[in-house]
Short mmCIF file of C-alpha atoms in Angstrom, two decimals:
data_model
loop_
_atom_site.label_atom_id
_atom_site.label_comp_id
_atom_site.label_asym_id
_atom_site.label_seq_id
_atom_site.Cartn_x
_atom_site.Cartn_y
_atom_site.Cartn_z
CA MET R 12 168.24 120.14 123.26
CA SER R 13 166.84 122.09 120.30
CA VAL R 14 168.05 125.58 119.42
CA PHE R 15 166.22 127.93 117.05
CA TRP R 16 167.60 131.20 115.71
CA CYS R 17 164.92 133.68 114.68
CA HIS R 18 165.74 136.55 112.35
CA THR R 19 162.92 138.43 114.09
CA ALA R 20 160.66 137.33 116.92
CA LEU R 21 157.72 138.98 118.62
CA ILE R 22 158.49 139.13 122.34
CA ASP R 23 155.59 140.46 124.37
CA GLY R 24 154.12 141.50 121.04
CA ASP R 25 157.09 143.62 119.97
CA PRO R 26 159.60 142.68 117.24
CA VAL R 27 163.14 141.85 118.36
CA GLU R 28 165.92 140.86 115.97
CA GLY R 29 168.41 138.03 116.34
CA VAL R 30 166.56 135.91 118.90
CA ARG R 31 168.05 132.56 119.91
CA VAL R 32 165.63 130.16 121.63
CA SER R 33 167.03 127.08 123.39
CA ALA R 34 164.64 124.33 124.46
CA ASP R 35 165.37 121.70 127.09
CA ALA R 36 164.52 118.01 126.91
CA ASP R 37 161.08 118.68 128.40
CA GLY R 38 160.22 121.07 125.60
CA ARG R 39 160.41 124.30 127.62
CA ILE R 40 162.48 127.38 126.85
CA ARG R 41 165.69 127.08 128.86
CA ARG R 42 167.49 130.12 127.46
CA LEU R 43 166.41 133.17 125.48
CA GLN R 44 169.02 135.42 123.86
CA THR R 45 168.32 138.57 121.87
CA GLU R 46 170.33 140.51 119.28
CA VAL R 47 172.73 137.63 118.71
CA ALA R 48 174.04 135.93 115.59
CA ALA R 49 173.13 132.39 114.66
CA SER R 50 175.45 129.59 115.72
CA ALA R 51 176.34 126.41 113.89
CA GLY R 52 173.63 123.85 114.44
CA ASP R 53 170.84 126.34 115.11
CA VAL R 54 167.59 125.80 113.23
CA PRO R 55 167.15 129.03 111.22
CA LEU R 56 163.73 130.68 111.22
CA GLY R 57 162.45 133.97 109.81
CA LEU R 58 159.68 135.94 111.52
CA VAL R 59 158.54 134.07 114.62
CA LEU R 60 155.66 134.41 117.08
CA PRO R 61 154.80 132.35 120.14
CA GLY R 62 152.37 129.55 119.35
CA PHE R 63 148.75 130.60 119.06
CA GLY R 64 146.37 129.33 121.76
CA ASN R 65 142.90 128.31 120.55
CA ALA R 66 140.93 128.84 123.75
CA HIS R 67 137.57 127.54 122.50
CA SER R 68 136.83 124.81 119.98
CA HIS R 69 134.07 122.35 119.13
CA ALA R 70 135.97 120.09 116.73
CA PHE R 71 132.93 118.33 115.33
CA HIS R 72 131.34 121.62 114.24
CA ARG R 73 133.91 121.63 111.43
CA ALA R 74 131.54 119.24 109.64
CA LEU R 75 129.13 122.15 109.07
CA ARG R 76 131.54 124.46 107.25
CA GLY R 77 130.13 125.49 103.89
CA ARG R 78 126.91 123.53 104.48
CA THR R 79 124.71 125.79 106.59
CA HIS R 80 124.73 129.09 104.73
CA ASP R 81 121.89 128.58 102.27
CA ALA R 82 118.81 128.83 104.48
CA GLY R 83 119.53 131.96 106.52
CA GLY R 84 118.03 131.80 109.98
CA ASP R 85 119.89 132.36 113.23
CA PHE R 86 121.87 130.52 115.89
CA TRP R 87 118.89 128.41 116.89
CA GLN R 88 118.26 127.07 113.37
CA TRP R 89 121.97 126.41 112.89
CA ARG R 90 121.92 124.44 116.13
CA GLN R 91 119.65 121.77 114.64
CA ARG R 92 122.22 121.04 111.94
CA MET R 93 124.85 120.80 114.65
CA TYR R 94 122.78 118.25 116.57
CA ALA R 95 122.50 116.11 113.44
CA ALA R 96 126.29 115.99 113.11
CA ALA R 97 126.68 115.15 116.80
CA THR R 98 124.32 112.20 116.69
CA ALA R 99 126.22 110.67 113.75
CA LEU R 100 129.51 110.36 115.64
CA ASP R 101 130.91 107.29 117.36
CA PRO R 102 134.36 107.15 119.01
CA GLU R 103 136.12 105.87 115.90
CA LEU R 104 134.64 108.48 113.58
CA TYR R 105 135.12 111.21 116.18
CA GLU R 106 138.80 110.38 116.46
CA GLN R 107 139.20 110.48 112.69
CA LEU R 108 137.40 113.81 112.39
CA ALA R 109 139.17 115.36 115.38
CA HIS R 110 142.56 114.29 114.07
CA ALA R 111 141.81 116.05 110.78
CA VAL R 112 140.54 119.20 112.52
CA PHE R 113 143.49 119.33 114.91
CA ALA R 114 145.83 118.86 111.94
CA GLU R 115 144.19 121.83 110.22
CA MET R 116 144.63 123.88 113.41
CA LEU R 117 148.27 122.91 113.82
CA THR R 118 149.27 123.72 110.25
CA SER R 119 147.40 127.04 110.63
CA GLY R 120 149.51 128.07 113.64
CA TYR R 121 147.52 126.89 116.63
CA THR R 122 149.88 125.01 118.93
CA ALA R 123 147.33 124.43 121.71
CA VAL R 124 143.57 123.97 121.74
CA GLY R 125 140.86 123.95 124.38
CA GLU R 126 138.22 121.47 123.26
CA PHE R 127 134.88 122.34 124.85
CA HIS R 128 133.66 118.76 124.86
CA TYR R 129 130.20 117.45 125.68
CA LEU R 130 129.73 114.44 123.38
CA HIS R 131 130.08 112.05 126.29
CA HIS R 132 127.53 109.29 125.58
CA ARG R 133 125.53 107.66 122.84
CA PRO R 134 122.91 109.91 121.21
CA GLY R 135 120.16 108.52 123.46
CA GLY R 136 122.25 108.93 126.61
CA ALA R 137 123.43 105.34 127.08
CA PRO R 138 127.14 104.87 127.81
CA TRP R 139 129.59 103.81 125.11
CA CYS R 140 131.38 101.39 127.41
CA ASP R 141 129.21 98.41 126.48
CA GLN R 142 131.12 98.40 123.18
CA TYR R 143 134.17 100.60 123.87
CA ALA R 144 136.45 101.27 126.82
CA PRO R 145 135.28 103.86 129.39
CA HIS R 146 135.61 107.51 128.35
CA ALA R 147 135.75 106.46 124.71
CA MET R 148 134.87 109.84 123.23
CA GLU R 149 137.29 111.68 125.49
CA HIS R 150 140.15 109.35 124.64
CA ALA R 151 139.31 109.70 120.96
CA LEU R 152 140.08 113.42 121.28
CA ALA R 153 143.22 112.80 123.31
CA ARG R 154 144.60 110.31 120.79
CA ALA R 155 143.76 112.61 117.90
CA ALA R 156 145.65 115.51 119.48
CA ARG R 157 148.65 113.41 120.38
CA ALA R 158 148.81 111.91 116.89
CA CYS R 159 149.28 115.27 115.18
CA GLY R 160 151.25 117.03 117.95
CA ILE R 161 148.94 119.79 119.16
CA ARG R 162 148.57 120.47 122.89
CA LEU R 163 145.08 119.64 124.15
CA THR R 164 143.28 121.00 127.17
CA LEU R 165 140.17 118.83 127.29
CA LEU R 166 137.45 121.05 128.72
CA ASP R 167 135.13 118.27 129.80
CA THR R 168 131.70 119.86 129.92
CA CYS R 169 128.72 119.49 132.21
CA TYR R 170 125.42 119.77 130.30
CA LEU R 171 122.26 119.02 132.29
CA ALA R 172 119.33 121.04 130.92
CA GLY R 173 117.79 122.00 127.58
CA GLY R 174 117.31 125.56 128.73
CA ILE R 175 116.60 127.42 131.94
CA GLY R 176 113.80 125.49 133.60
CA GLN R 177 113.55 123.08 130.64
CA PRO R 178 114.36 119.37 130.30
CA LEU R 179 116.89 118.15 127.81
CA ALA R 180 115.69 117.83 124.22
CA PRO R 181 116.14 114.34 122.74
CA GLU R 182 119.07 115.60 120.66
CA GLN R 183 120.88 116.66 123.85
CA ALA R 184 120.55 113.40 125.78
CA GLY R 185 124.01 112.16 124.82
CA PHE R 186 125.60 115.30 126.27
CA SER R 187 124.35 114.79 129.80
CA ASP R 188 125.43 112.92 132.92
CA GLU R 189 121.94 113.62 134.37
CA THR R 190 123.20 115.15 137.64
CA ALA R 191 126.12 117.26 138.79
CA GLU R 192 127.21 114.47 141.12
CA ARG R 193 127.42 111.97 138.26
CA TYR R 194 129.34 114.45 136.16
CA LEU R 195 131.87 114.89 138.97
CA GLU R 196 132.21 111.14 139.39
CA ARG R 197 132.89 110.73 135.68
CA TRP R 198 135.26 113.75 135.62
CA TYR R 199 137.51 112.34 138.36
CA ALA R 200 137.55 108.90 136.74
CA LEU R 201 138.45 110.54 133.44
CA ARG R 202 141.29 112.45 135.07
CA ASP R 203 142.77 109.20 136.35
CA SER R 204 142.50 107.60 132.91
CA LEU R 205 144.38 110.39 131.10
CA THR R 206 147.66 110.12 132.99
CA GLY R 207 149.37 108.23 130.16
CA TYR R 208 149.34 111.21 127.78
CA GLY R 209 151.92 113.24 129.69
CA ASP R 210 152.15 116.98 129.03
CA SER R 211 150.40 116.79 125.67
CA VAL R 212 146.92 116.40 127.19
CA ARG R 213 145.54 118.02 130.31
CA LEU R 214 142.05 117.99 131.75
CA GLY R 215 140.05 121.10 132.44
CA ALA R 216 136.35 121.54 133.14
CA ALA R 217 133.46 123.48 131.70
CA LEU R 218 129.90 124.30 132.62
CA HIS R 219 128.02 124.59 129.38
CA SER R 220 126.05 127.75 130.28
CA VAL R 221 123.43 128.98 132.71
CA ARG R 222 120.87 127.56 130.31
CA GLY R 223 122.62 124.18 130.29
CA VAL R 224 123.45 123.92 134.01
CA PRO R 225 120.87 124.84 136.68
CA ARG R 226 121.77 127.09 139.57
CA ALA R 227 121.95 124.37 142.22
CA ALA R 228 124.15 122.25 139.98
CA ILE R 229 126.55 125.16 139.44
CA THR R 230 126.99 125.38 143.20
CA THR R 231 127.69 121.65 143.44
CA LEU R 232 130.20 121.76 140.60
CA LEU R 233 132.08 124.76 141.97
CA ALA R 234 132.47 122.95 145.28
CA GLY R 235 133.38 119.60 143.71
CA LEU R 236 135.92 120.54 141.04
CA PRO R 237 139.59 121.15 141.93
CA SER R 238 140.39 124.84 142.23
CA ASP R 239 143.54 124.59 140.13
CA VAL R 240 142.02 123.40 136.83
CA PRO R 241 140.88 125.77 134.07
CA LEU R 242 137.12 126.39 134.19
CA HIS R 243 135.23 127.61 131.12
CA MET R 244 131.61 128.53 130.43
CA HIS R 245 129.52 130.00 127.62
CA LEU R 246 128.16 133.34 128.80
CA SER R 247 125.53 135.66 127.33
CA GLU R 248 125.99 134.42 123.79
CA GLN R 249 122.35 135.17 122.96
CA PRO R 250 119.90 137.83 124.23
CA GLN R 251 117.39 135.07 124.88
CA GLU R 252 119.75 133.48 127.40
CA ASN R 253 119.89 136.76 129.30
CA ALA R 254 116.12 137.23 129.23
CA ASP R 255 115.46 133.68 130.42
CA CYS R 256 118.01 134.03 133.24
CA VAL R 257 116.53 137.31 134.45
CA ARG R 258 113.05 135.82 134.35
CA GLU R 259 114.06 132.71 136.32
CA TYR R 260 116.61 134.11 138.77
CA GLY R 261 116.15 137.86 138.71
CA LEU R 262 119.80 138.17 137.62
CA THR R 263 121.78 138.28 134.41
CA PRO R 264 124.01 135.25 133.77
CA THR R 265 127.01 137.25 135.00
CA GLY R 266 125.07 138.38 138.06
CA LEU R 267 124.13 134.79 138.82
CA LEU R 268 127.74 133.61 138.56
CA ALA R 269 128.85 136.47 140.81
CA GLU R 270 126.27 135.55 143.44
CA LEU R 271 127.42 131.93 143.36
CA GLY R 272 131.09 132.87 143.73
CA ALA R 273 132.05 131.58 140.29
CA LEU R 274 133.86 134.68 139.04
CA SER R 275 137.62 134.45 139.48
CA PRO R 276 140.83 134.66 137.44
CA ARG R 277 140.68 130.96 136.64
CA LEU R 278 137.28 131.34 134.89
CA SER R 279 137.07 131.86 131.14
CA VAL R 280 133.71 133.07 129.84
CA VAL R 281 133.11 132.36 126.17
CA HIS R 282 131.52 134.95 123.87
CA ALA R 283 130.40 137.44 126.58
CA THR R 284 128.56 139.26 123.81
CA HIS R 285 125.47 140.76 125.43
CA LEU R 286 126.59 142.35 128.69
CA THR R 287 125.22 145.11 130.88
CA GLU R 288 127.43 147.77 132.43
CA THR R 289 127.12 145.93 135.75
CA ASP R 290 128.19 142.69 134.05
CA LEU R 291 131.27 144.41 132.65
CA ALA R 292 132.25 145.73 136.07
CA LEU R 293 131.78 142.33 137.73
CA LEU R 294 133.80 140.43 135.11
CA GLY R 295 136.58 143.01 135.14
CA ALA R 296 136.84 143.19 138.92
CA ALA R 297 137.12 139.39 139.10
CA GLY R 298 139.91 139.29 136.49
CA VAL R 299 138.21 136.67 134.34
CA THR R 300 139.25 135.85 130.79
CA ALA R 301 136.69 136.53 128.08
CA VAL R 302 137.18 134.23 125.10
CA PHE R 303 135.96 135.92 121.93
CA CYS R 304 135.36 133.87 118.77
CA PRO R 305 134.95 136.58 116.14
CA THR R 306 134.53 134.44 113.03
CA THR R 307 131.89 132.27 114.68
CA GLU R 308 130.07 135.20 116.24
CA ALA R 309 129.95 136.81 112.81
CA ASP R 310 128.91 133.62 111.01
CA LEU R 311 126.02 132.97 113.41
CA GLY R 312 124.98 136.61 113.62
CA ASP R 313 125.51 136.64 117.38
CA GLY R 314 126.65 140.26 117.63
CA ILE R 315 129.82 142.16 118.51
CA GLY R 316 130.93 141.86 122.13
CA PRO R 317 132.41 144.72 124.21
CA ALA R 318 136.02 143.61 123.94
CA ARG R 319 137.75 146.93 124.66
CA ARG R 320 135.43 147.72 127.54
CA LEU R 321 136.06 144.32 129.11
CA VAL R 322 139.82 144.89 129.02
CA ASP R 323 139.44 148.41 130.36
CA ALA R 324 137.35 147.01 133.21
CA GLY R 325 140.13 144.57 134.17
CA ALA R 326 139.34 141.38 132.25
CA ARG R 327 141.76 139.54 129.99
CA LEU R 328 140.88 138.52 126.41
CA ALA R 329 141.68 135.31 124.53
CA LEU R 330 140.52 133.98 121.17
CA GLY R 331 138.93 130.76 119.92
CA SER R 332 137.86 129.17 116.65
CA ASP R 333 134.62 127.81 118.20
CA GLN R 334 132.63 126.16 115.39
CA ASN R 335 135.72 126.02 113.15
CA ALA R 336 133.96 127.59 110.19
CA VAL R 337 137.30 129.40 110.01
CA VAL R 338 140.55 127.91 111.33
CA ASP R 339 142.97 130.80 111.18
CA PRO R 340 144.32 132.55 114.30
CA LEU R 341 145.29 135.65 112.32
CA LEU R 342 141.78 136.07 110.97
CA GLU R 343 140.42 135.76 114.52
CA ILE R 344 142.79 138.57 115.51
CA ARG R 345 141.58 140.65 112.61
CA GLY R 346 137.96 139.88 113.46
CA LEU R 347 138.43 141.07 117.02
CA GLU R 348 139.95 144.38 115.99
CA TYR R 349 137.62 144.94 113.05
CA GLY R 350 134.56 144.25 115.20
CA GLU R 351 135.74 146.94 117.58
CA ARG R 352 136.26 149.34 114.69
CA LEU R 353 132.79 148.68 113.29
CA ALA R 354 131.14 149.12 116.67
CA SER R 355 133.07 152.24 117.65
CA GLY R 356 133.87 153.97 114.38
CA ARG R 357 137.53 154.18 115.49
CA ARG R 358 140.68 152.38 114.28
CA GLY R 359 143.33 150.87 116.50
CA ARG R 360 141.16 149.87 119.43
CA PHE R 361 143.85 147.30 120.23
CA SER R 362 147.49 147.76 119.32
CA PRO R 363 149.15 145.02 117.26
CA ALA R 364 151.22 144.08 120.31
CA GLU R 365 148.06 143.70 122.41
CA LEU R 366 146.47 141.55 119.73
CA ALA R 367 149.54 139.32 119.56
CA ARG R 368 149.46 138.76 123.32
CA ILE R 369 145.73 138.05 123.27
CA ALA R 370 146.14 135.37 120.62
CA THR R 371 149.21 133.71 122.12
CA ASP R 372 149.98 134.21 125.79
CA HIS R 373 146.43 134.88 126.96
CA GLY R 374 145.11 131.84 125.12
CA TYR R 375 147.73 129.67 126.81
CA ARG R 376 146.83 131.09 130.21
CA ALA R 377 143.14 130.30 129.63
CA LEU R 378 144.11 126.70 128.87
CA GLY R 379 146.22 126.27 132.01
CA LEU R 380 149.48 126.40 130.04
CA SER R 381 151.01 129.55 131.51
CA ALA R 382 154.56 129.41 132.82
CA GLY R 383 154.02 132.04 135.47
CA PRO R 384 151.70 134.57 137.07
CA GLU R 385 152.99 137.68 135.27
CA GLU R 386 150.14 139.76 133.96
CA THR R 387 151.79 140.96 130.75
CA ALA R 388 154.55 138.45 130.09
CA GLY R 389 154.86 137.45 126.45
CA GLY R 390 154.69 133.89 125.23
CA LEU R 391 158.46 133.84 124.56
CA ARG R 392 160.11 133.67 127.96
CA VAL R 393 162.26 131.30 129.97
CA GLY R 394 160.16 128.51 131.48
CA ALA R 395 157.40 128.72 128.88
CA TRP R 396 156.75 125.92 126.42
CA CYS R 397 158.93 126.15 123.33
CA ASP R 398 155.94 126.51 121.02
CA LEU R 399 156.68 128.72 118.02
CA VAL R 400 155.12 129.73 114.71
CA GLU R 401 157.17 130.98 111.78
CA LEU R 402 155.40 133.26 109.31
CA ASP R 403 156.38 134.12 105.76
CA ALA R 404 157.14 137.84 105.91
CA ALA R 405 157.45 138.19 102.13
CA SER R 406 154.24 136.63 100.81
CA VAL R 407 151.74 138.47 98.63
CA ARG R 408 149.86 139.30 101.85
CA THR R 409 152.77 140.27 104.08
CA ALA R 410 155.36 141.81 101.74
CA GLY R 411 156.28 145.26 103.05
CA ALA R 412 154.50 144.84 106.37
CA ASP R 413 156.12 146.11 109.55
CA PRO R 414 157.00 142.93 111.53
CA GLY R 415 155.22 144.37 114.54
CA GLN R 416 152.02 144.66 112.52
CA ILE R 417 152.20 141.25 110.85
CA VAL R 418 149.18 140.02 112.84
CA LEU R 419 147.02 142.47 110.89
CA ALA R 420 148.45 141.49 107.50
CA GLY R 421 149.05 137.73 107.38
CA THR R 422 146.77 134.72 107.35
CA ALA R 423 147.21 131.03 108.09
CA ALA R 424 148.40 130.63 104.50
CA ASP R 425 151.59 132.41 105.62
CA VAL R 426 152.48 129.82 108.28
CA ARG R 427 155.77 128.20 107.27
CA SER R 428 156.82 126.16 110.31
CA VAL R 429 155.17 125.16 113.58
CA ILE R 430 157.17 124.03 116.60
CA VAL R 431 155.64 122.38 119.68
CA GLY R 432 157.79 121.47 122.66
CA GLY R 433 160.96 122.25 120.73
CA ARG R 434 160.06 119.92 117.84
CA VAL R 435 158.99 120.89 114.35
CA VAL R 436 155.51 119.40 113.88
CA ALA R 437 154.31 121.13 110.71
CA GLN R 438 155.85 122.79 107.68
CA HIS R 439 154.28 124.42 104.65
CA GLY R 440 150.79 123.16 105.45
CA LEU R 441 151.75 119.53 106.12
CA LEU R 442 152.24 117.56 109.31
CA VAL R 443 155.80 116.51 110.05
CA THR R 444 156.80 113.07 111.27
CA PRO R 445 159.82 112.53 113.54
CA THR R 446 161.86 111.88 110.38
CA GLY R 447 160.67 114.98 108.53
CA VAL R 448 157.97 116.05 106.10
CA THR R 449 156.38 113.03 104.51
CA PRO R 450 154.68 112.99 101.12
CA SER R 451 152.08 110.62 102.52
CA THR R 452 148.49 111.84 102.30
CA ALA R 453 148.31 111.23 106.06
CA ALA R 454 150.30 114.46 106.45
CA ASP R 455 147.83 116.60 104.49
CA PRO R 456 144.96 118.05 106.59
CA ALA R 457 142.85 118.53 103.46
CA VAL R 458 142.98 114.82 102.67
CA LEU R 459 142.31 113.90 106.30
CA LEU R 460 139.30 116.21 106.37
CA GLU R 461 137.95 114.93 103.07
CA ARG R 462 138.08 111.34 104.28
CA ALA R 463 136.52 112.07 107.66
CA LEU R 464 133.73 114.21 106.24
CA ALA R 465 132.91 111.66 103.55
CA ARG R 466 132.52 109.02 106.21
CA LEU R 467 130.45 111.36 108.36
CA ASP R 468 128.13 112.12 105.44
CA THR R 469 127.15 108.46 105.23
CA SER R 470 126.12 108.51 108.91
CA THR R 471 124.39 111.89 109.30
CA THR R 472 120.68 111.84 109.92
CA VAL R 473 118.23 114.52 108.86
CA PRO R 474 117.67 117.00 111.71
CA ARG R 475 114.21 117.76 113.03
CA PRO R 476 112.80 121.15 112.05
CA ALA R 477 113.72 123.90 114.50
CA SER R 478 110.05 124.47 115.30
CA GLU R 479 109.85 121.01 116.84
CA VAL R 480 112.72 121.51 119.26
CA SER R 481 112.50 123.66 122.35
CA ARG R 482 114.86 126.59 122.36
#
C-alpha cells in the first residue's frame, strides 16, 4: 500500500489542507483523510490535483508541431501535411513516436489519454499482418503507453468515407476497414487481443465523424458495439461539415445523431464548435460530454465553441490535446476559459473549481475511468484511481497564487511529481523507473521525441497539394 500526504489538495476543485491519500494494491484510493498531519512513512507532496484526463489525442500529429505554421491556410491545408506523416509510419516507428508523445503527456500531468486511433492498415489499405502480428498498430500504442506508465483508452476509430457522399481519398485508404461490419469484426478481435495489458489499457470505440462514417454505417455500428464502452466522435468541427450534412440528410450532424439514437451520456463529441441552438438543446438533454481542444482549435483556426452554453444546457465538458501542438493540461484549461472570455466579453465564465473538474474528473469519465455515477464527484475520492499530480506552488508562475486558482496560473513546467495507480511515474520532467529517477536519456521525453522525429523525417513523403485532394 502507498500513502501520500498532501499539504494541500484540490478535492472537487476546492483546496483542502492536510490530505492523506492511501492507495490499495490495485492502485485505487482506499482511504481519504482530510485536515490530518503526516505520518511516518507517508510520501510528502505539496499542492496536489487529481490526474488530468486527456480525452482526445492523435499522437502522431505531434510530428507536425512547429512545422506547419509558415504557409497559412486552414484546417484543410494542414490536413495534407498530417496525411504525409501518417503514411510514413509503420508499427515500429509508431511505437517509438507514441512512447515519446505519451512520455511528454505524462511528465506534463496527463495521467490518462484517449487515443483517437485510425491508423489501422498500411497506407494503401493492405493489412500489416503479412509482416507483423495482427493489430500491429494498435498494440504499438498499447505497448508505448504501458512502457511509460500512462493509462490508455484506445478509441479504435471507424473511418469509411472521404466526405459525405465521397469515396476515400488515396491518403485515407489505410484508415478504413471498408465496411462497418469489417470494422466490428476487427474491433472484437482487437478487444480479445488486449486482455494482457490489465487495467493500464482499455478499449473504447469511435466513429470518425458524419463525414467519415455514412448514415447507414452509423446505425450498424451503434447496434454492433457494446453499450458499456466509451464512444467518441468528431462533431461539427468545420462549417463545411455542417453544410454537407444538411445538404445530404436535411439535418445538422447533431440532428442526424439524434435521429439515429446516438446521443446518450456515454457519447463524447469532440470539438462541437459550430452548433445551432437546436443542437445545443439536443446535446444537453442527452447528457453527452463535449470534448474541447482549445489549443488545437486555436492553432487550426477552427473557431470558439459554445462551452458555457453546452454546460448550461446539460452537457458535460472535458478537454483534449488533439493534435498535440501543445501538451499542457493547464494551458488547455486556460484556453477554454479565455475562449469564453473573448467570445462573451466577460471574465469568469467558469470558476476555477469547475475548470479543475473538467480537466480531471470529467476527462476520466469520458475515457471510461470513472469510479462512480456521481455527477459532481471530484477526482479524489474513495474507489477512484490513485492518480495524482503535484504542482510547484512557488514557481515564478505560481508564487502568490491562491491554491484554488492554481489552474489559471501554472503550466506543465510546474509539474513536480506524477503518480499513477499509487506509483510515482514521473518527477521533474523525467520518467521514473521502479527504482527511481534514472539519468538515462530514455527517461527524458525531449530526447525520446528528438529520436523519433529524426527517424520519421527520413520516412516522410511530400504531400500532394491540397487542390488535388477532395475535401
